[in-house]
XYZ file of C-alpha atoms in Angstrom:
746
model
C 35.838 18.708 16.769
C 33.000 20.802 18.227
C 29.943 21.397 16.066
C 29.341 24.983 15.037
C 26.561 26.704 13.147
C 27.131 25.616 9.586
C 28.423 27.900 6.873
C 27.697 25.359 4.177
C 26.042 26.808 1.091
C 22.289 27.239 1.584
C 19.710 29.522 0.099
C 20.808 33.095 0.594
C 18.335 35.063 2.706
C 16.904 37.702 0.414
C 13.945 40.045 0.970
C 11.968 37.844 -1.407
C 12.699 34.727 0.669
C 11.767 36.580 3.854
C 8.459 37.610 2.261
C 7.806 34.040 1.099
C 8.115 32.979 4.720
C 5.352 35.374 5.732
C 7.598 37.774 7.656
C 7.284 41.500 7.154
C 10.509 43.550 6.810
C 10.240 44.986 10.325
C 9.687 41.487 11.726
C 12.830 40.266 9.989
C 14.747 43.196 11.459
C 13.437 42.148 14.867
C 14.713 38.624 14.205
C 18.186 39.898 13.245
C 18.300 41.924 16.436
C 17.289 38.927 18.545
C 19.834 36.571 16.987
C 22.629 39.087 16.519
C 23.348 37.472 13.168
C 21.672 36.411 9.952
C 19.708 33.182 10.349
C 20.331 30.065 8.360
C 17.512 29.013 6.072
C 16.326 26.343 8.539
C 16.357 28.888 11.344
C 14.390 31.316 9.205
C 11.831 28.623 8.525
C 11.583 27.792 12.220
C 11.025 31.406 13.218
C 8.591 32.004 10.372
C 6.201 29.305 11.566
C 6.588 30.169 15.246
C 5.861 33.815 14.435
C 2.951 33.004 12.116
C -0.477 34.203 13.175
C -1.587 30.585 13.403
C 1.049 29.689 16.021
C 1.795 32.967 17.812
C -1.629 34.675 18.011
C 0.259 37.929 17.591
C -2.808 39.945 16.577
C -5.228 38.421 19.082
C -3.239 37.655 22.219
C -3.768 41.070 23.816
C -7.532 40.625 23.692
C -7.660 36.908 24.477
C -6.046 37.674 27.847
C -9.232 39.502 28.843
C -11.376 36.338 28.696
C -12.376 34.523 31.920
C -10.469 31.229 31.950
C -10.755 29.944 35.521
C -13.527 28.419 37.583
C -14.325 25.878 40.263
C -14.388 23.037 37.744
C -11.467 24.151 35.560
C -8.445 21.867 35.859
C -6.565 23.319 32.886
C -7.357 26.466 30.947
C -5.755 27.848 27.771
C -2.060 27.163 27.254
C -2.059 23.399 26.846
C -3.145 21.183 23.971
C -6.764 21.313 25.195
C -8.849 22.500 28.128
C -9.723 20.223 31.052
C -12.753 20.392 33.370
C -13.740 18.316 36.392
C -16.827 16.109 36.042
C -16.693 14.728 39.578
C -15.988 11.180 40.769
C -12.445 11.394 39.382
C -13.676 12.004 35.817
C -12.505 14.851 33.585
C -13.551 16.135 30.175
C -10.801 17.323 27.839
C -11.898 19.332 24.813
C -11.002 21.874 22.194
C -12.158 23.323 18.873
C -9.791 24.190 16.043
C -9.981 25.389 12.452
C -8.813 23.825 9.221
C -10.278 26.500 6.982
C -7.572 27.274 4.455
C -6.570 23.636 3.801
C -10.219 22.607 3.385
C -10.846 25.221 0.726
C -7.802 24.114 -1.250
C -8.236 20.351 -0.804
C -11.611 19.726 0.894
C -11.345 16.012 1.650
C -7.859 16.003 3.156
C -8.265 19.444 4.687
C -11.344 18.383 6.633
C -10.025 14.902 7.422
C -6.748 16.160 8.871
C -8.665 18.788 10.828
C -10.543 15.971 12.552
C -7.327 14.011 13.107
C -5.486 17.015 14.500
C -8.154 17.965 17.023
C -8.381 14.387 18.265
C -4.610 14.352 18.856
C -4.900 17.546 20.885
C -7.292 15.655 23.152
C -5.673 12.244 23.499
C -2.203 13.718 23.945
C -3.486 14.814 27.361
C -4.499 11.295 28.339
C -8.131 11.297 27.225
C -9.922 8.791 25.079
C -11.874 10.775 22.459
C -15.595 10.060 22.874
C -17.317 12.686 20.720
C -16.623 14.806 17.654
C -18.529 17.857 16.427
C -18.031 20.240 13.541
C -19.131 23.720 12.510
C -19.130 24.165 8.732
C -19.736 27.296 6.646
C -20.041 27.131 2.881
C -20.686 29.708 0.193
C -23.870 30.401 -1.709
C -25.328 27.138 -3.084
C -25.271 28.680 -6.576
C -21.517 29.318 -6.404
C -19.690 26.928 -8.784
C -17.395 25.535 -6.052
C -19.902 25.076 -3.238
C -21.230 21.620 -4.111
C -17.703 20.272 -4.621
C -16.570 21.719 -1.296
C -19.572 20.358 0.625
C -19.032 16.900 -0.831
C -15.313 16.848 -0.067
C -15.536 18.276 3.445
C -18.393 16.027 4.559
C -16.650 12.972 3.082
C -13.390 13.937 4.783
C -15.004 14.356 8.196
C -16.935 11.122 7.903
C -14.071 9.181 6.386
C -11.626 10.093 9.146
C -13.930 10.038 12.169
C -15.697 6.832 11.153
C -12.438 4.984 10.539
C -10.983 6.031 13.885
C -14.194 4.966 15.603
C -15.190 8.165 17.393
C -18.849 9.215 17.077
C -19.768 12.530 15.479
C -22.704 13.603 17.642
C -23.440 17.189 16.636
C -22.549 20.259 14.661
C -23.919 22.916 12.362
C -23.850 23.713 8.659
C -24.600 27.061 7.024
C -24.601 28.498 3.514
C -23.867 32.156 2.839
C -22.321 34.065 -0.055
C -19.903 35.615 2.431
C -18.019 32.286 2.482
C -17.726 31.928 -1.302
C -13.975 32.538 -1.215
C -13.182 31.109 2.220
C -15.153 28.238 3.701
C -14.860 27.447 7.400
C -14.216 23.968 8.774
C -14.086 24.024 12.571
C -13.599 20.661 14.262
C -14.249 19.939 17.935
C -13.325 16.873 19.963
C -14.230 15.902 23.508
C -12.463 13.164 25.432
C -12.708 11.564 28.856
C -9.861 10.965 31.281
C -9.259 10.387 34.962
C -8.237 13.468 36.912
C -5.132 11.707 38.227
C -3.979 10.639 34.738
C -3.842 13.917 32.813
C -0.698 14.510 30.768
C 0.954 17.837 30.057
C 3.588 19.083 27.624
C 6.280 20.545 29.907
C 9.607 18.742 29.342
C 10.914 19.003 32.912
C 14.347 17.498 33.522
C 17.785 17.279 31.899
C 19.220 14.266 30.101
C 15.808 12.870 29.207
C 15.167 11.035 25.939
C 13.147 12.929 23.309
C 11.067 10.340 21.491
C 9.254 10.493 18.146
C 6.287 8.134 17.655
C 3.629 7.527 15.019
C 3.884 7.947 11.256
C 6.958 8.751 9.217
C 7.757 12.337 8.225
C 7.178 13.409 4.641
C 7.060 16.635 2.699
C 3.311 17.195 3.075
C 2.122 20.209 5.004
C 5.369 22.177 4.878
C 4.486 25.785 5.704
C 0.917 24.799 6.506
C 0.896 27.190 9.486
C 2.210 30.021 7.338
C -0.390 29.332 4.651
C -3.127 29.361 7.311
C -1.940 32.823 8.378
C -2.325 34.513 4.991
C -5.287 35.592 2.938
C -6.058 33.982 -0.407
C -5.795 35.384 -3.898
C -6.409 34.036 -7.394
C -3.434 31.667 -7.073
C -4.615 29.882 -3.948
C -4.853 26.549 -5.743
C -1.059 26.592 -5.993
C -0.925 26.102 -2.216
C -2.236 22.541 -2.507
C 1.158 21.011 -1.501
C 0.860 22.721 1.903
C -2.201 20.598 2.759
C -1.445 17.583 4.917
C -2.508 14.028 4.106
C -4.101 11.983 6.861
C -4.390 8.261 7.650
C -7.200 7.549 10.138
C -6.189 3.930 10.635
C -2.751 5.032 11.827
C -4.460 7.572 14.110
C -6.496 4.785 15.697
C -3.322 2.798 16.347
C -1.650 5.905 17.748
C -4.530 6.524 20.162
C -4.362 2.975 21.489
C -0.565 2.941 21.761
C -0.439 6.297 23.566
C -3.190 5.346 26.001
C -1.487 2.033 26.695
C 1.826 3.696 27.511
C 0.022 6.387 29.503
C -1.298 3.656 31.792
C 2.320 3.282 32.982
C 4.462 6.019 34.540
C 6.989 6.171 31.699
C 5.891 9.502 30.177
C 7.075 12.821 31.586
C 5.595 15.011 28.850
C 3.817 14.549 25.551
C 2.820 16.846 22.698
C 1.038 16.465 19.380
C 3.072 17.432 16.326
C 0.423 19.713 14.870
C 0.916 23.089 13.214
C 4.654 23.631 12.567
C 5.340 19.965 13.374
C 8.661 19.223 15.057
C 9.415 22.914 15.409
C 6.482 23.870 17.615
C 6.373 20.646 19.615
C 10.064 20.733 20.586
C 10.274 24.453 21.303
C 7.039 24.599 23.299
C 7.849 21.505 25.369
C 11.343 22.784 26.125
C 10.102 26.258 27.008
C 7.402 25.001 29.384
C 9.929 22.727 31.066
C 12.654 25.373 31.293
C 15.176 23.204 29.431
C 17.005 22.976 26.119
C 16.577 20.271 23.498
C 19.133 18.798 21.151
C 17.750 16.994 18.103
C 19.524 14.676 15.679
C 17.341 14.554 12.591
C 19.247 11.561 11.223
C 17.043 9.466 13.521
C 13.699 10.927 12.412
C 11.656 8.257 10.581
C 11.294 9.514 7.014
C 9.097 8.282 4.205
C 10.791 10.329 1.469
C 14.408 10.317 0.358
C 16.898 13.128 0.865
C 14.787 15.231 3.174
C 16.543 18.338 4.457
C 16.579 19.663 8.004
C 14.340 22.506 6.838
C 11.762 20.075 5.481
C 11.794 17.827 8.540
C 11.460 20.689 11.013
C 8.566 22.292 9.124
C 6.717 19.224 7.866
C 3.163 18.850 9.146
C 2.841 15.168 8.330
C -0.012 13.735 10.335
C -0.347 11.142 13.113
C 2.894 12.022 14.912
C 3.618 12.700 18.590
C 6.651 13.808 20.592
C 7.312 12.394 24.048
C 9.746 12.975 26.860
C 10.336 9.690 28.660
C 11.900 8.747 31.947
C 15.453 7.491 31.353
C 15.627 3.737 30.931
C 12.017 3.374 29.791
C 12.798 3.559 26.072
C 12.702 -0.193 25.447
C 9.379 -0.558 27.226
C 7.866 2.287 25.226
C 9.333 1.054 21.958
C 7.758 -2.359 22.511
C 4.327 -0.774 22.922
C 4.551 1.256 19.725
C 6.032 -1.553 17.679
C 3.220 -3.814 18.891
C 0.793 -1.343 17.342
C 2.829 -1.159 14.124
C 4.061 2.402 14.648
C 7.427 4.070 14.283
C 9.411 4.782 17.430
C 12.710 6.644 17.529
C 14.816 8.462 20.089
C 15.673 11.660 18.210
C 17.170 13.832 20.912
C 17.780 14.673 24.550
C 16.844 17.482 26.916
C 19.742 19.701 28.023
C 20.536 22.440 30.495
C 21.593 24.889 27.772
C 18.207 26.512 27.214
C 18.788 26.179 23.456
C 17.209 24.200 20.656
C 20.027 22.658 18.662
C 19.144 20.853 15.448
C 21.712 18.566 13.837
C 21.532 16.786 10.517
C 24.289 14.663 9.014
C 26.764 15.978 11.579
C 26.035 19.627 10.871
C 24.227 22.077 13.131
C 21.365 23.438 11.070
C 19.855 25.534 13.863
C 21.027 26.749 17.246
C 18.426 28.975 18.857
C 17.557 30.114 22.404
C 14.372 28.303 23.442
C 12.766 31.143 25.452
C 13.271 33.524 22.560
C 11.949 31.056 20.008
C 8.856 30.267 22.049
C 8.053 33.753 23.331
C 9.562 36.413 21.085
C 6.849 36.700 18.441
C 5.661 40.292 18.142
C 2.441 41.051 19.992
C 0.420 43.627 18.095
C -2.168 46.003 19.455
C -3.811 46.462 16.093
C -5.759 49.657 15.441
C -9.480 48.995 15.559
C -12.747 50.783 15.057
C -15.939 49.555 16.668
C -18.795 48.222 14.572
C -21.737 50.581 14.952
C -24.844 48.420 15.456
C -27.837 49.254 13.278
C -31.033 50.583 14.792
C -33.676 48.036 15.834
C -36.389 47.106 13.376
C -39.843 47.299 14.940
C -41.953 44.177 14.242
C -44.722 46.183 12.594
C -42.229 47.407 9.996
C -41.657 43.866 8.695
C -44.287 42.709 6.233
C -46.600 39.877 7.174
C -46.721 36.708 5.044
C -49.752 35.617 3.068
C -50.019 32.767 5.560
C -47.858 31.830 8.521
C -47.864 28.120 7.683
C -47.053 28.902 4.061
C -44.096 30.956 5.301
C -43.062 28.025 7.480
C -43.040 25.747 4.442
C -40.875 28.182 2.494
C -38.424 28.531 5.346
C -38.235 24.788 6.015
C -37.359 24.136 2.391
C -34.590 26.754 2.277
C -30.856 25.983 2.731
C -30.823 27.749 6.112
C -33.356 25.408 7.757
C -33.502 22.295 5.573
C -32.709 18.968 7.194
C -29.001 18.176 7.581
C -29.735 14.434 7.552
C -27.836 13.938 4.273
C -24.755 15.182 6.123
C -24.968 13.606 9.565
C -26.034 10.203 8.285
C -22.602 9.959 6.669
C -21.129 10.144 10.158
C -21.154 7.204 12.553
C -22.767 8.680 15.643
C -23.375 5.412 17.516
C -19.900 3.856 17.482
C -18.510 3.166 21.015
C -22.070 2.452 22.184
C -22.446 5.380 24.572
C -24.271 7.923 22.396
C -27.681 8.704 23.872
C -28.299 12.112 22.291
C -27.970 11.924 18.511
C -27.500 14.670 15.886
C -30.581 16.744 15.197
C -31.336 17.852 18.743
C -30.157 20.776 20.841
C -27.007 18.995 22.065
C -25.296 15.654 21.565
C -25.074 13.450 24.657
C -22.694 10.579 25.401
C -22.815 8.479 28.523
C -19.688 8.558 30.666
C -18.916 4.889 30.240
C -19.925 2.677 33.142
C -21.844 5.450 34.916
C -25.241 7.140 34.835
C -23.660 10.513 34.048
C -23.976 12.098 30.634
C -21.653 14.493 28.853
C -23.580 17.021 26.749
C -21.782 18.776 23.896
C -22.760 21.435 21.380
C -21.436 24.191 19.108
C -23.137 27.279 17.756
C -22.932 30.825 16.385
C -25.214 33.013 14.277
C -22.879 34.971 11.963
C -25.591 37.343 10.722
C -26.047 38.551 14.314
C -22.291 38.985 14.777
C -21.905 40.881 11.509
C -24.577 43.360 12.606
C -23.290 43.702 16.179
C -20.154 41.693 17.076
C -20.539 42.210 20.814
C -24.203 41.280 21.085
C -23.921 38.586 18.428
C -21.096 36.805 20.247
C -22.884 37.161 23.565
C -25.814 35.440 21.878
C -23.577 32.641 20.557
C -22.349 31.913 24.080
C -25.852 31.830 25.597
C -27.151 29.770 22.675
C -24.731 26.964 23.594
C -25.690 27.462 27.258
C -29.359 26.989 26.322
C -28.577 23.983 24.121
C -26.948 22.238 27.080
C -29.722 23.318 29.439
C -32.376 21.988 27.041
C -31.096 18.415 27.446
C -30.832 18.793 31.225
C -27.105 19.482 31.513
C -25.346 21.902 33.831
C -23.208 24.041 31.491
C -19.541 23.920 32.546
C -17.195 25.631 30.083
C -16.598 26.598 26.480
C -14.001 26.445 23.759
C -14.034 28.888 20.864
C -12.982 29.171 17.253
C -12.599 32.827 16.295
C -12.874 33.046 12.493
C -12.307 36.535 11.087
C -10.802 38.366 8.127
C -7.612 40.433 7.950
C -6.826 41.941 11.394
C -4.667 44.608 9.773
C -7.872 46.283 8.652
C -9.254 48.319 11.595
C -12.879 47.439 10.868
C -12.062 43.690 10.958
C -10.034 44.094 14.143
C -12.992 45.991 15.551
C -15.216 42.983 14.875
C -12.756 40.781 16.740
C -12.513 43.144 19.710
C -16.296 43.461 19.970
C -16.635 39.700 19.764
C -14.166 39.108 22.596
C -15.941 41.699 24.740
C -19.289 40.023 24.199
C -17.842 36.595 24.957
C -16.187 37.816 28.143
C -19.357 39.457 29.431
C -21.508 36.393 28.795
C -18.999 33.921 30.204
C -18.503 35.962 33.378
C -22.230 36.301 34.002
C -22.951 32.615 33.337
C -19.877 31.295 35.222
C -18.976 29.592 31.962
C -15.191 29.988 31.448
C -13.203 29.694 28.223
C -10.740 26.812 28.677
C -9.345 26.390 25.170
C -9.746 27.709 21.670
C -8.334 28.757 18.354
C -8.059 31.962 16.349
C -8.247 31.830 12.561
C -7.553 35.173 10.909
C -6.923 36.272 7.314
C -10.011 34.423 6.069
C -10.134 36.675 3.013
C -9.832 36.387 -0.736
C -8.723 39.399 -2.760
C -9.498 41.669 0.171
C -13.019 40.366 0.808
C -13.357 38.930 4.309
C -15.796 36.360 5.648
C -18.661 37.300 7.945
C -17.232 37.386 11.493
C -17.790 33.875 12.837
C -16.821 33.221 16.474
C -17.954 29.600 16.773
C -18.567 28.500 20.362
C -18.227 24.884 21.495
C -19.445 23.846 24.923
C -19.704 20.962 27.367
C -22.058 20.286 30.239
C -22.819 17.491 32.683
C -26.070 15.588 33.113
C -25.874 14.127 36.639
C -28.199 11.234 35.771
C -29.138 10.368 32.186
C -32.409 8.936 33.476
C -33.360 12.607 33.818
C -32.456 14.180 30.500
C -34.603 15.762 27.829
C -34.775 15.941 24.058
C -36.856 17.816 21.488
C -39.207 14.952 20.502
C -42.892 15.339 21.270
C -44.007 12.088 22.884
C -47.659 12.095 23.931
C -50.943 13.386 22.569
C -52.838 15.948 24.591
C -49.830 17.641 26.186
C -49.649 21.410 26.343
C -46.804 23.441 24.867
C -45.565 26.322 26.987
C -43.283 29.092 25.780
C -40.983 30.215 28.571
C -39.325 33.600 28.158
C -40.039 37.134 27.062
C -41.785 37.647 23.710
C -40.950 40.852 21.870
C -41.447 39.784 18.259
C -37.824 40.564 17.307
C -37.507 40.263 13.541
C -34.285 42.215 12.931
C -31.565 39.953 11.434
C -34.055 37.053 11.544
C -34.339 34.141 9.151
C -37.913 35.207 8.448
C -36.647 38.573 7.295
C -33.878 36.985 5.225
C -35.942 34.267 3.519
C -39.461 35.701 3.288
C -38.629 39.407 2.968
C -35.384 38.746 1.043
C -33.420 41.301 3.031
C -31.472 41.432 6.250
C -31.415 44.593 8.330
C -31.691 46.026 11.810
C -30.094 45.122 15.110
C -29.908 41.486 16.215
C -32.052 40.393 19.165
C -30.710 41.540 22.542
C -29.627 39.134 25.260
C -30.662 39.529 28.902
C -28.136 37.471 30.863
C -30.069 37.646 34.134
C -33.187 36.235 32.494
C -31.098 33.566 30.747
C -29.828 32.386 34.132
C -33.291 32.293 35.710
C -34.865 30.484 32.760
C -32.006 27.998 32.550
C -32.219 27.067 36.212
C -35.967 26.569 35.980
C -35.731 24.403 32.860
C -33.058 22.161 34.377
C -35.116 21.788 37.546
C -38.257 20.860 35.608
C -36.343 18.257 33.588
C -34.862 16.630 36.680
C -38.222 16.616 38.437
C -39.769 14.852 35.442
C -42.280 17.651 34.895
C -41.586 18.172 31.170
C -41.536 15.515 28.464
C -39.767 17.535 25.749
C -37.696 20.728 25.645
C -36.382 22.830 22.785
C -34.725 26.216 22.866
C -36.066 28.796 20.419
C -33.433 30.100 18.012
C -33.247 30.408 14.205
C -36.707 30.987 12.755
C -38.500 31.587 16.034
C -41.360 29.853 17.838
C -43.173 28.305 14.878
C -39.962 26.769 13.565
C -39.122 25.365 17.026
C -42.559 23.755 17.376
C -42.334 22.282 13.869
C -38.891 20.829 14.630
C -40.272 19.184 17.776
C -43.176 17.728 15.818
C -40.995 16.323 13.030
C -38.481 14.907 15.527
C -41.217 12.775 17.093
C -41.351 10.434 14.088
C -39.657 9.490 10.839
C -40.616 11.040 7.489
C -43.639 12.917 8.767
C -45.055 10.202 11.011
C -44.586 12.387 14.078
C -46.985 14.065 16.440
C -48.858 17.145 15.266
C -49.652 20.339 17.144
C -52.765 22.495 17.385
C -51.505 26.054 17.878
C -53.710 28.463 19.777
C -54.513 31.907 18.413
C -52.302 34.714 19.692
C -54.327 37.444 21.394
C -51.618 39.928 22.366
C -50.622 43.309 20.950
C -47.702 42.294 18.718
C -48.109 41.418 15.022
C -48.971 37.741 14.749
C -46.105 36.912 12.367
C -43.641 38.545 14.779
C -44.827 36.181 17.519
C -44.434 33.106 15.319
C -41.120 34.043 13.671
C -39.467 36.517 16.054
C -36.067 35.407 17.329
C -36.312 36.776 20.871
C -33.609 35.264 23.050
C -33.747 33.294 26.286
C -36.802 31.217 25.338
C -37.706 27.531 25.468
C -40.679 25.432 24.371
C -41.743 22.920 27.030
C -44.118 19.977 26.509
C -46.084 19.465 29.735
C -48.881 17.252 31.002
C -52.046 19.409 31.237
C -52.277 18.740 34.975
C -48.838 20.325 35.463
C -49.151 23.269 33.100
C -50.517 25.655 35.726
C -47.691 24.755 38.122
C -45.027 25.416 35.440
C -46.552 28.782 34.522
C -46.771 29.782 38.184
C -43.145 28.809 38.886
C -42.084 30.974 35.981
C -44.237 33.862 37.247
C -42.568 33.694 40.655
C -39.233 34.230 38.884
C -40.683 37.160 36.918
C -40.382 35.088 33.726
C -43.215 35.245 31.187
C -44.776 31.893 30.306
C -47.640 31.260 27.878
C -49.507 28.149 26.762
C -49.339 28.158 22.950
C -50.616 24.799 21.767
C -51.629 21.185 22.307
C -50.061 18.053 20.830
C -52.113 15.691 18.709
C -52.997 14.670 15.177
C -50.712 14.510 12.175
C -50.537 18.190 11.217
C -49.654 21.635 12.448
C -52.832 23.656 12.632
C -53.369 27.364 13.108
C -56.815 28.964 13.219
C -57.812 30.470 9.908
C -55.131 28.658 7.886
C -55.029 25.403 5.929
C -53.496 22.654 8.146
C -49.936 21.687 7.266
C -49.465 17.924 7.481
C -46.218 16.669 8.965
C -45.831 14.410 5.950
C -45.819 17.418 3.615
C -43.558 19.449 5.896
C -41.086 16.567 6.287
C -40.918 16.069 2.532
C -40.152 19.759 2.020
C -37.592 19.794 4.819
C -35.772 16.661 3.705
C -35.672 17.428 -0.010
C -33.352 20.375 -0.522
C -29.937 19.067 0.486
C -30.023 15.640 -1.231
C -31.494 17.263 -4.347
C -28.821 19.946 -4.320
C -25.982 17.463 -3.845
C -27.360 15.365 -6.696
C -26.982 18.427 -8.928
C -30.718 18.854 -9.402
C -31.034 22.333 -7.880
């Protein structure tokens, strides 16, 4: 007897059930029109996750299409599990950044841990061995009652998962701001290495092919995780705890090794991570890309809980699971590999020529849906938007001077915005695998491409206060900040990934922030030849109608041709001269100086000159490779004085570093604007005195300002007319805040 769509009693589809699934009434009407009938409950669940903001990008897709995504080194842009770029010599970097914001707020340890696990699966599902993790974390005001608990849980989750899997965490950023009190951000980035001739994709091409489930068993954790991640919070958000997945890093490690072992053969036709929406998204997307149908028999799905329904299995987001399409006859070979690694392996379906996704359970068809419609029918909204009007610039003379510049430096270095993050990154293993040569605390992390002299530089950055004031300029700045971070270690910037964290896009002012941000990103990436190859959009980061500051985090990779010629921020020799490269305007609007010392934040953020960025970047990379600079640091948060102090502290442990004598400024700008202004496109270079004139002249020939600002030596930072600030005192101030805060003593 032929199977038909079941009429067995299930939950009746009511408006309340539709609303619980995150579908608006007009979207449900669209679904009825597409199907020509009322869906079964499992079918409703399937469509609800596929049409969620998290999976469909229905509010952002129109604008994301305007981003530059191709380039000479791009092998794969957006549309796959991760982006792929060519590193030469048959090597490729595969990378992506993704959010786990909502789950981490509800259950910080597991939310952050499974964010790390999920982003690593996006990378190794394409054939890469993960070699570096990064994270961008935003927490609320330190005085908020939940902040300490959230910091502790998130940091423990990231460290616990990444350390157990054995992938180094080599960089990241952490910020505190009251704007994140109700919605923290946990953005995880992973970079992996593969050979260009062994990259795996997700298109299930071919009929009659076995559909294979591997990894952990399916449970009830994470059901409707994608839907939850597509809705704003309210006072009952804690009730969503069951939608947070539970991770097992040891199983992930086994899964990595088993997948890479099977990938060394030619048995795999296609492979996909079971991430958001689990079996639903992986099967429908693989079938759609391959132009085939898929028939699933859920009786064969490995299950760790009794009496699971088709609905639960299709929507579960249990971790450490993959879906593969194998060549016929290779099942036994593949099964042996996964059983050797102690993992589940099951043939759960077959590809068909019907173009439909048919889901059977206990002999009953629980879903029968057209694959192209399921994968591509989500509404695409052109949301109304209003542009953010940038504030007027604040002239430097309008911003009050401190009682002493070094006293202001001490205050800033002891504040949450600039205090040492050592308490955090020392919980992460950044040396595992043995190829890390650029550790946390510098401008970019660097890992050696194993067995070569090439280095892969990685970084992530954004300054939300800039973006809030001017989304277009602020996002442009975020892109060039990562470009400078890579340049500062001697890497050629190649491409970026992004994590677009915003509030409710149904509010025109929030959508306007998003639109401005995309425009700024596109302009910067086009000018820098720095394409966007992957990314993630996280919207509805709101609680009770209060959205987060717009936070378009940018992750980036670059290539150091020879790690014998790379740079870092550590001052290394006494008697060297420090040169500031780049235009000095004393820009204090939206600066940390203004926020911490003046206790206000106003004015336009610093402008970005993309042409000058390109010229300065090329010169810095050339000087590094010629061995003409011994240390490099880009100037960002806090300005010149902060950058110099960071270089001094980095040169030794606990204040044993190399001091700096700063020369008096004799120009026309206010002195404090020179020391704390956040003008863009600038670097500090440490240079042998005999080469200083050459460096300044090379900059002049490019029409780039360059100025000698100090000399290394001693054990303090000195500035004429002010009491010297010893590195020991500065280090103690800088190191104290975070451990003291986490111990509950602040």
